XYZ file of C-alpha atoms in Angstrom:
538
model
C -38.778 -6.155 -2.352
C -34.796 -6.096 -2.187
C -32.243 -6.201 -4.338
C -30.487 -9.257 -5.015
C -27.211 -10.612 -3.687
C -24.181 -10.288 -5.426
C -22.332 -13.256 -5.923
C -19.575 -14.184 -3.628
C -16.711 -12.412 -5.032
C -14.740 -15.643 -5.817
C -17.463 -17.633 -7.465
C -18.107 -19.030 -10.660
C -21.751 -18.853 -10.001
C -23.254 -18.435 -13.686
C -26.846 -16.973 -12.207
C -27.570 -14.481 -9.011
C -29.812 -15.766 -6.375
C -32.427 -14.126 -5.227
C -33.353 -12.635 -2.163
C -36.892 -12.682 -1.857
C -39.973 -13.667 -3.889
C -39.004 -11.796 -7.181
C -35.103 -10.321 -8.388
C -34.422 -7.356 -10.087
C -33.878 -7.348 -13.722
C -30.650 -6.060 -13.012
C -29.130 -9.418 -10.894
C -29.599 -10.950 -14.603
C -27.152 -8.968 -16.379
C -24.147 -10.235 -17.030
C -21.248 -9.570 -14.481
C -17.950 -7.631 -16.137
C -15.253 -9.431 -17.133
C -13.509 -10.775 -14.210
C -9.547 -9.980 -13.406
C -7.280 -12.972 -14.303
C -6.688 -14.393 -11.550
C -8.705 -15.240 -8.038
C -6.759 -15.792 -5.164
C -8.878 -17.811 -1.397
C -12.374 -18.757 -1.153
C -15.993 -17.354 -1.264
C -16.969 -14.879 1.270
C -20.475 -15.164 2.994
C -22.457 -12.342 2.784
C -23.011 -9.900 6.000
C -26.616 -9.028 6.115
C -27.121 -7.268 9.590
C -25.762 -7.481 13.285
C -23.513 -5.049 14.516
C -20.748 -3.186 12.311
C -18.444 -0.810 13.698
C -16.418 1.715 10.841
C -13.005 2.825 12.184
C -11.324 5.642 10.574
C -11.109 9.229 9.835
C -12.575 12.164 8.265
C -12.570 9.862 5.223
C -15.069 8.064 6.977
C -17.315 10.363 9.237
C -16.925 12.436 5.787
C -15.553 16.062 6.129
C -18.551 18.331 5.264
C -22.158 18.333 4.947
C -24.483 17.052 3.819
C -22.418 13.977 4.681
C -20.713 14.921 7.401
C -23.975 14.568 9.905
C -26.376 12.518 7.647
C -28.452 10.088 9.140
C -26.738 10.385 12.568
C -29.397 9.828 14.511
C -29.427 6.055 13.494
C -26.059 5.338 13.697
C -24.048 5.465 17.186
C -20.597 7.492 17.197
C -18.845 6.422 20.003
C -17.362 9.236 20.426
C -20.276 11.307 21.321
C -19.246 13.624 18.360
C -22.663 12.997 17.042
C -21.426 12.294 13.134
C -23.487 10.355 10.932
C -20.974 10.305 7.450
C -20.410 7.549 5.477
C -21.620 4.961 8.179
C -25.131 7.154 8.308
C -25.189 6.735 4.413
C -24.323 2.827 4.560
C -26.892 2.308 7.311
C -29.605 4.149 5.078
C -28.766 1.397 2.312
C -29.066 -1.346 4.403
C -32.327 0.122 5.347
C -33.906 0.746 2.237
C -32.760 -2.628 0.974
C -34.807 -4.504 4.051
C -31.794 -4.931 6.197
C -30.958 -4.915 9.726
C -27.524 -3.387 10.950
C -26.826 -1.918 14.424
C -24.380 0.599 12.806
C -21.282 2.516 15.321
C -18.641 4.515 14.120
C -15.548 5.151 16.293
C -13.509 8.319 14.217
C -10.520 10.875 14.468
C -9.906 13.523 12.159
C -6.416 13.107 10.677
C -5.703 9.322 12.567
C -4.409 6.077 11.763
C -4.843 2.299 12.628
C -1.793 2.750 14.696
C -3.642 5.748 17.388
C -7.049 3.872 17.252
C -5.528 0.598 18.555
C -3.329 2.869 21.084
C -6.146 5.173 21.950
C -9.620 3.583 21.620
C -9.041 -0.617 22.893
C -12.207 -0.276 24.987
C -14.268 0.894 21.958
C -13.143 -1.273 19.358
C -12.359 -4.509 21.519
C -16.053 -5.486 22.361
C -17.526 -9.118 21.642
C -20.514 -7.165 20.380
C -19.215 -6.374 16.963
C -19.810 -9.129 14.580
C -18.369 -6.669 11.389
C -15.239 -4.383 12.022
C -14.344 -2.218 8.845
C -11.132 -0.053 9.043
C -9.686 2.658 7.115
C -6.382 3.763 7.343
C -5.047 7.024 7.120
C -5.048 7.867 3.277
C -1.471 8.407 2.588
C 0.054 6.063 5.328
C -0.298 2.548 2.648
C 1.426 4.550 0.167
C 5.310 3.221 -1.084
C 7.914 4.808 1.650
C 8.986 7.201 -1.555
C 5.870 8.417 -2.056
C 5.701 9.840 1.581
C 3.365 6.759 2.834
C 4.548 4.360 5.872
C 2.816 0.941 4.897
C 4.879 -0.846 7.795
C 2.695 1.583 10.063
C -0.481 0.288 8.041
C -0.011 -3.214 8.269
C 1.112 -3.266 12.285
C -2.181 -1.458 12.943
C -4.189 -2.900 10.938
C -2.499 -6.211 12.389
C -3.108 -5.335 15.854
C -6.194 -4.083 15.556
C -7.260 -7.007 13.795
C -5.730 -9.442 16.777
C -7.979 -7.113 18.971
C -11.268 -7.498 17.372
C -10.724 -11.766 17.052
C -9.898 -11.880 20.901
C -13.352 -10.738 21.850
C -15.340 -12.248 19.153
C -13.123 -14.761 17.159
C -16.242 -15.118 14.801
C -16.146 -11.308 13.933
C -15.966 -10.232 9.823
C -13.224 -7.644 8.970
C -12.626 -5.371 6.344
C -10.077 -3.228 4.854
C -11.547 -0.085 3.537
C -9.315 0.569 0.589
C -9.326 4.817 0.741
C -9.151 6.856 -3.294
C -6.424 8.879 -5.154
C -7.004 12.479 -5.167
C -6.030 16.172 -7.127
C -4.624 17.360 -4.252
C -2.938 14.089 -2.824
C -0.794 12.804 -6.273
C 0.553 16.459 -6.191
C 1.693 16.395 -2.884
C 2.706 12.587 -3.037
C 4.810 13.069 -6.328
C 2.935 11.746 -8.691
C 1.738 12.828 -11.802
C -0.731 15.249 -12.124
C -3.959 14.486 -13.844
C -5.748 10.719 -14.453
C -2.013 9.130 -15.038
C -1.310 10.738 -11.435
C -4.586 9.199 -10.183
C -4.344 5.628 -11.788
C -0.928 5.724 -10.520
C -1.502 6.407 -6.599
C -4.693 4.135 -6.486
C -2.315 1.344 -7.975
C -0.353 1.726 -5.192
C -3.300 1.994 -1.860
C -4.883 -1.079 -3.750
C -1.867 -2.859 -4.082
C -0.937 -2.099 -0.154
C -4.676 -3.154 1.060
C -4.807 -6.387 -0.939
C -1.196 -6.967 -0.153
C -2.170 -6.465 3.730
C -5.307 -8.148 3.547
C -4.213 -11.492 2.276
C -1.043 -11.349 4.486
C -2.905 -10.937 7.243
C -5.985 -12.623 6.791
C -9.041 -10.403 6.533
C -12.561 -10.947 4.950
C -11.822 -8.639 2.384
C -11.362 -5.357 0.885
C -13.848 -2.915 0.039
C -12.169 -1.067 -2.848
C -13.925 2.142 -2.611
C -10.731 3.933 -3.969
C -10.922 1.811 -7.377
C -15.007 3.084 -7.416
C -13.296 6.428 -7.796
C -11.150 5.638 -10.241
C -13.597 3.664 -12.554
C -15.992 6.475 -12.567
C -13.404 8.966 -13.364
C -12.269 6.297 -16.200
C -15.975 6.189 -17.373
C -16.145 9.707 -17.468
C -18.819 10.422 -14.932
C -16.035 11.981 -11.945
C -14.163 14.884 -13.416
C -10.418 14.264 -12.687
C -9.270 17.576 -12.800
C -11.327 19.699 -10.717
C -9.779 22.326 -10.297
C -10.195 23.913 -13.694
C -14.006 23.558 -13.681
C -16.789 20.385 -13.972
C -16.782 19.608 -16.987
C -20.743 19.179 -17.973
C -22.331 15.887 -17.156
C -19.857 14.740 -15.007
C -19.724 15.406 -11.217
C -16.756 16.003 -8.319
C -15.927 12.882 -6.208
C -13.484 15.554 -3.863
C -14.773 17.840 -1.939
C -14.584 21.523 -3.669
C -12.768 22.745 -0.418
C -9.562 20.664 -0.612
C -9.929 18.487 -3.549
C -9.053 15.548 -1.045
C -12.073 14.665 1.136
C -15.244 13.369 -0.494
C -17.601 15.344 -1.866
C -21.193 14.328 -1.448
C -20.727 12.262 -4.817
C -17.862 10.691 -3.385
C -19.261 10.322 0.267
C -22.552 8.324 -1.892
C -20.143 6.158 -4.058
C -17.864 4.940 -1.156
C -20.938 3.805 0.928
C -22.696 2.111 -2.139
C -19.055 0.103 -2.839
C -18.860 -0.819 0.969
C -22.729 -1.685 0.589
C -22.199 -4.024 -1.831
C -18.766 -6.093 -0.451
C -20.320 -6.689 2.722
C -23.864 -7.605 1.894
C -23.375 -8.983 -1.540
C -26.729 -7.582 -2.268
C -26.699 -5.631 -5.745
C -27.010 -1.681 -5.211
C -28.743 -1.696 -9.121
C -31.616 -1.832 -7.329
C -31.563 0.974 -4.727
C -34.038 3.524 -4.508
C -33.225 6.916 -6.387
C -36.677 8.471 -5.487
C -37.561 10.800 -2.723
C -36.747 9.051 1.108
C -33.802 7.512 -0.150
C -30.310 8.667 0.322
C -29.440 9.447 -2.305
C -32.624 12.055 -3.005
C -31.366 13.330 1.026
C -27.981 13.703 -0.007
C -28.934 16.174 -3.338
C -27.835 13.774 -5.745
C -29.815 12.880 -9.148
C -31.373 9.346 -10.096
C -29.077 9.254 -13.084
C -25.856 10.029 -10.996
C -27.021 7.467 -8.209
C -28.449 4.878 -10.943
C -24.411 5.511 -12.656
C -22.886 5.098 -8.543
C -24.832 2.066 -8.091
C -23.720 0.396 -11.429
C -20.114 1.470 -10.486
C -20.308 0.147 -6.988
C -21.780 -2.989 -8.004
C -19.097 -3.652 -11.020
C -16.468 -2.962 -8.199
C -17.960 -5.598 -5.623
C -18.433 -8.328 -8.704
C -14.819 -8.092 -9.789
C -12.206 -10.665 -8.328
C -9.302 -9.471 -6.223
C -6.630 -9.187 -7.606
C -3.415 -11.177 -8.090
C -1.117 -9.633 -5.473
C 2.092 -10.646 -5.215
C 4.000 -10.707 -1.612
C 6.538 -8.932 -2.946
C 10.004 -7.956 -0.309
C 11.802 -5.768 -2.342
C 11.854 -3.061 0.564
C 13.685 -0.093 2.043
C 16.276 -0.764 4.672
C 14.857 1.163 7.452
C 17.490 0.753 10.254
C 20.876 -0.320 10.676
C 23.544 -1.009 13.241
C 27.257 -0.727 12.876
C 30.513 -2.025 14.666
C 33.509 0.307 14.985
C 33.974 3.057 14.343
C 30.698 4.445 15.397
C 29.193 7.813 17.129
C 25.994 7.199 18.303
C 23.362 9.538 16.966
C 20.151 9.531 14.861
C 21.541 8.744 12.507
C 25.230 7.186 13.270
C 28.178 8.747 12.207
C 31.127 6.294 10.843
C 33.869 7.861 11.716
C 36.265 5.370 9.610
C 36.277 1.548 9.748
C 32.725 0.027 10.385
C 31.347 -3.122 9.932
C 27.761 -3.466 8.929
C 25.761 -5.532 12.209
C 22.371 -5.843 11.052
C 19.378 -4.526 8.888
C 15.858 -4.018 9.227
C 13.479 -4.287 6.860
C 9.559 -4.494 7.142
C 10.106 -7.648 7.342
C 12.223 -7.676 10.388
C 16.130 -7.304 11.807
C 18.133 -9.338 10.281
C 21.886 -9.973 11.505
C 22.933 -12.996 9.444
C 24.437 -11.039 6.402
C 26.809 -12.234 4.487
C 29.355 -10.222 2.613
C 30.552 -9.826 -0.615
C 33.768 -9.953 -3.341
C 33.343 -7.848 -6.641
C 35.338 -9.215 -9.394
C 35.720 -7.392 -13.005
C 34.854 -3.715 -11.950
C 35.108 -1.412 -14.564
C 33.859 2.157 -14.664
C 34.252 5.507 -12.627
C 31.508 6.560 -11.007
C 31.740 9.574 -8.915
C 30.843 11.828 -6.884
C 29.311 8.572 -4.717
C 32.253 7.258 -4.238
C 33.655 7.023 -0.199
C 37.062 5.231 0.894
C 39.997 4.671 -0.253
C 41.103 3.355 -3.787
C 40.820 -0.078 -3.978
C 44.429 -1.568 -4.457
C 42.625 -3.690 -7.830
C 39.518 -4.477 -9.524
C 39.013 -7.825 -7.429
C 39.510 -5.766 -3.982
C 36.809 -3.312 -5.200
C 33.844 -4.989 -2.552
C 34.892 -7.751 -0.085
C 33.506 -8.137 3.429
C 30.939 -5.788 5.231
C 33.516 -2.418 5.378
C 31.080 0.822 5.018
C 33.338 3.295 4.350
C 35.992 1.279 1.897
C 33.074 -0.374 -0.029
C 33.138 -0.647 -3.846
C 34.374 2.344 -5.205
C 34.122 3.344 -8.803
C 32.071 0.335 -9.813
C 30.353 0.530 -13.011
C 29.404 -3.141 -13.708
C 30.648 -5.424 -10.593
C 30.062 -9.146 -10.139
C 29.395 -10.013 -6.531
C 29.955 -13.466 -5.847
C 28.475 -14.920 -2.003
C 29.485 -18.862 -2.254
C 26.107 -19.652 -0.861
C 23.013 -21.188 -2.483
C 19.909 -18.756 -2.915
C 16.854 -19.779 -1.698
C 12.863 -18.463 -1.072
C 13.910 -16.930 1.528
C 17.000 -15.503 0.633
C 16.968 -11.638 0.518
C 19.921 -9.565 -1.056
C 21.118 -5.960 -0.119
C 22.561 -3.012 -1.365
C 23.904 -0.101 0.576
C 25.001 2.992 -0.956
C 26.558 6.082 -0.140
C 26.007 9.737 -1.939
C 26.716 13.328 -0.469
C 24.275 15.013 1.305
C 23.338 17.084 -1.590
C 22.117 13.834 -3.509
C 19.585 11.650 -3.061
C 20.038 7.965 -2.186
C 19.737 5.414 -4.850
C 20.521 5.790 -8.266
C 18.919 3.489 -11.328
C 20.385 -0.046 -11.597
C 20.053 -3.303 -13.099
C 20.327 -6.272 -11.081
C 20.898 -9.954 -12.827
C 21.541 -13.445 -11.402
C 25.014 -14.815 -12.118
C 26.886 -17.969 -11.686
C 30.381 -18.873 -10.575
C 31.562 -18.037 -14.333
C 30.507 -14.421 -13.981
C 27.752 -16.080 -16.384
C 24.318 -14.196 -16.467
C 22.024 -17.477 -15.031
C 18.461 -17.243 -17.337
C 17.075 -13.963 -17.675
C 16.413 -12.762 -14.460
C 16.996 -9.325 -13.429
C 15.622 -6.078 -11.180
C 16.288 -2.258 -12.131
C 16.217 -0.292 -8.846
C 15.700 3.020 -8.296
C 15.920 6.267 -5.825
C 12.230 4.969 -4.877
C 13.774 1.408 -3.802
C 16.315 2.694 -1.245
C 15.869 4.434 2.293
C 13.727 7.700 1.424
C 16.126 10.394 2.128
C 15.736 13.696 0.328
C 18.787 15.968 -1.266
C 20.108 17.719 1.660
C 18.579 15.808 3.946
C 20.146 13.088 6.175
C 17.939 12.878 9.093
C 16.655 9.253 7.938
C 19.403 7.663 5.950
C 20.751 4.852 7.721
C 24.096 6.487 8.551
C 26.323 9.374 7.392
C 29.529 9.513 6.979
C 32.396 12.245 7.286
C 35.574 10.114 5.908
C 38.412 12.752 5.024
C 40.772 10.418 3.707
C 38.934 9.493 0.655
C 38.898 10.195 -3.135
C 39.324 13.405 -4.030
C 35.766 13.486 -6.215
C 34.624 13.710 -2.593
C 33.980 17.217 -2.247
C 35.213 19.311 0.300
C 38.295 20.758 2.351
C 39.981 18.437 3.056
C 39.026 16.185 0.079
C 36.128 14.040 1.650
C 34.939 16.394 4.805
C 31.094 16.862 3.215
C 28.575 14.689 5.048
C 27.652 12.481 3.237
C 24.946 9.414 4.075
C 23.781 5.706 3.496
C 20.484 4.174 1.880
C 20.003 0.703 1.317
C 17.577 -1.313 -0.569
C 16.564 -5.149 0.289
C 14.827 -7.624 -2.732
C 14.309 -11.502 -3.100
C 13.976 -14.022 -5.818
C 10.645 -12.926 -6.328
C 11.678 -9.172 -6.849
C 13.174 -11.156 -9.616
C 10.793 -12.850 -11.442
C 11.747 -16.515 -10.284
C 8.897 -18.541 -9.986
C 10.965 -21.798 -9.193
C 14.059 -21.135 -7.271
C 15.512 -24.600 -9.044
C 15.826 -22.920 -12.371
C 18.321 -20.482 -10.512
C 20.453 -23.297 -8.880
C 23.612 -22.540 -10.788
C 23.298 -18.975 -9.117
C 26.282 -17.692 -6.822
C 25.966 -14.230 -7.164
C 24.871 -10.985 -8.393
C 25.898 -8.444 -11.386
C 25.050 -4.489 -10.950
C 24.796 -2.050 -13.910
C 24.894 1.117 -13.453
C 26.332 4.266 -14.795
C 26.000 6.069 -11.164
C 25.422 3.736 -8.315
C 28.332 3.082 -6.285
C 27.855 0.575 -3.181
C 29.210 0.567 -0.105
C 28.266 -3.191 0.612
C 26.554 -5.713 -1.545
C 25.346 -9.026 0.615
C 22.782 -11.356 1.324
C 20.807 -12.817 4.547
C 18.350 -15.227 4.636
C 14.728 -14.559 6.861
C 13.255 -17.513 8.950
């Protein structure tokens, strides 16, 4: 007998079919409470054919048992002769009366980005009719927390484009990766469960955010399994210190990163369930089944199936496009050494920006009226000659200096797709970006509704303290303020971050309510910009 299908995700389905002559007891429980919102359609079920898993050690699994379980039904097309998580999966679909040709095409330590470069041939067949792929675990991650999500979403992207042109029929999913001890420390988060909540907020917010931009089946959110077993208190969160009793270690005991055999289990049971829709309740615990092969107990399994199938029953969640983004790249007129990065060597005009969302060179400047305040040491230039000269026109080294709360007016309407910037220079001791508050004015230097942004160091280019290899420029400008440390006043390097947001970033649901809006007001009691302005993207 098998278990019975989940639901589609997206349904309002009040009862679970089932599949076969009788259903478990279980498919007539009632399913959690749903999130708020549901964003597309229903998603069929996937109940055999051909699935090919493309990842990493996160997915052939990083020790045994895992690491070679089941191999010898699965294919790895790499002839490294790894079962892992796909060997687990495939023993599921097995046990639950299932046929799936399962492959596996893996690299220890890879990305999206090398598969697509590295393995076309493997992964662009018309034979697969499921491709699942898992990213790199840190790469989604916010640029300030050391991930690259640009890097995730143009793999994931192309690989995606690859897959469709040989079988335009094929089902893909994102395999949303977990938080881990070792990874929040070494990402800057907290340590602990805040540290873990925290850094799974962020990979699930990436996946969803790249899976409904681009247009995927779905995501399996293995990653949030983690987390709600560590929030049920099954998954010790803190490892290191010892398991506490009754509860077991997702992460393997070597690293605290990789899975453990618990974790290996749980990731295959959530990826179970999203694809086939079939309820993991009712999996085997018993001798023969995986989980009995893999060393784990018919309490922990019955407690990983539960979890896996509460993941798979909840509804994805609201995820909003947002485009408040680090500048990434910049040109500059003038003035300019080349380099990597540029020098400004005095006068330079801003060209263009890039953001994630592309290069943009139709930016339009600024004029700051009613700065107040002395901000240093980020201050660069010379003083301006009043309050009203403070910002005006695209000039990176005589940008607003000394502004403490400036109104930047850009006599143009805002739209959807109008996207403000804000570059700012610091000395190469400092870090780029400094906490600000960023609120919608009108022509009157009026604050229009209540809309406003506080920024942060996260928000602008990620440049460390005495680091400028990846600011956008830096700057050695020895006629400026004497704040500017240095013999002669001004001589220390310093460089440039910048920071892009929209409407949205904003809170503005209806860009009409905002039609009185001309410009921008910035409080701060640190941040000094170099250039405040606005583009708009296509």
């Amino acid at each position: 007998m098998r278990p019975s299908p989940l639901p589609a995700v997206y349904s309002h389905v009040v009862g679970l079919m089932a599949w076969g002559v009788l259903a478990f007891n279980a498919s007539c429980a009632p399913l959690p409470e749903p999130e708020p919102e549901d964003l597309g359609s229903s998603v069929a079920p996937v109940t055999g054919g051909t699935l090919l898993f493309v990842g990493n050690s996160f997915t052939h699994g990083n020790e045994e048992p895992a690491y070679s379980y089941n191999k010898a039904a699965v294919t790895d097309t790499n002839g490294s002769g790894v079962g892992g998580i796909p060997g687990i999966f495939k023993k599921l679909t097995t046990q639950a009366g299932l046929s799936f040709n399962v492959s596996l095409e893996t690299a220890s330590g890879q990305g999206l980005g090398w598969h697509y470069a590295n393995r076309p041939a493997i992964i662009g067949q018309a034979t697969w009719n499921t491709v699942v792929l898992q990213e790199q675990s840190t790469a989604p991650l916010p640029t300030a927390r050391g991930g690259s999500p640009t890097t995730f979403t143009d793999g994931a992207r192309n690989l995606r484009s690859l897959v469709l042109s040989k079988n335009p029929a094929a089902n893909l999913f994102l395999y949303e990766t977990w938080a881990s001890p070792a990874s929040v420390g070494s990402q800057g988060y907290p340590a602990g469960a805040p540290g873990l909540q925290a850094m799974q907020t962020d990979l699930r917010d990436s996946y969803f955010k790249a899976s409904r931009e681009l247009g995927f089946t779905g995501v399996a959110r293995v990653g949030d399994g983690y987390l709600r077993a560590v929030d049920q208190n099954l998954a010790d969160p803190n490892p290191a210190d010892g398991i506490s009793a009754g509860m077991f270690n997702l992460w393997s005991a070597s690293d605290s990163r990789h899975s453990s055999k618990y974790g290996s289990y749980l990731s295959a049971a959530v990826l179970f369930a999203k694809i086939t829709q079939v309820d993991p309740r009712g999996l085997a615990t018993g001798t023969g089944s995986a989980a009995a092969d893999l060393g784990i107990s018919a309490t922990e399994a019955g407690n990983i199936h539960r979890i896996a199938y509460e993941i798979a029953a909840l509804h994805d969640p609201v995820v909003t496009v947002r485009t408040r983004l680090p500048v990434t790249s910049a040109t500059f007129t003038g003035a300019v050494t080349a380099g990597t990065p540029v020098q400004l060597t005095g006068g330079a005009q801003l060209a263009s920006l890039t953001t994630a969302e592309g290069t943009f060179t139709n930016l339009v400047g600024a004029t700051a009226s009613s700065v107040t305040g002395t901000n240093t040491p980020s201050s660069l230039g010379t003083v301006p000659a009043n309050a009203n000269a403070a910002a005006s026109g695209l000039g990176a080294h005589d940008g607003a200096n000394n502004v403490g709360t400036g109104n930047f007016q850009f006599g143009a309407g805002f739209s959807a797709r109008t996207r403000f910037f804000i570059v700012e220079s610091t000395l190469a001791s400092a870090a780029v970006g400094d906490p600000t508050t960023v609120t919608l004015i009108n022509a009157a230097n009026q604050a229009v509704g209540t809309y406003s942004l506080s920024l942060g160091e996260s928000d602008f280019t990620a440049t460390a303290a005495g680091n400028t290899s990846a600011s956008l420029a830096t700057l050695n400008y020895t006629g400026g303020v004497a704040s500017v440390t240095g013999t002669p006043a001004g001589s220390v390097k310093s460089k440039l971050g910048a920071v892009s947001f929209s409407l949205a970033d904003l809170g503005v649901t209806d860009v009409t309510s905002v039609s009185a809006a001309t410009g921008l007001r910035i409080s701060s009691s640190t941040l000094d910009p170099n250039v405040v302005g606005l583009y708009t993207v296509p």
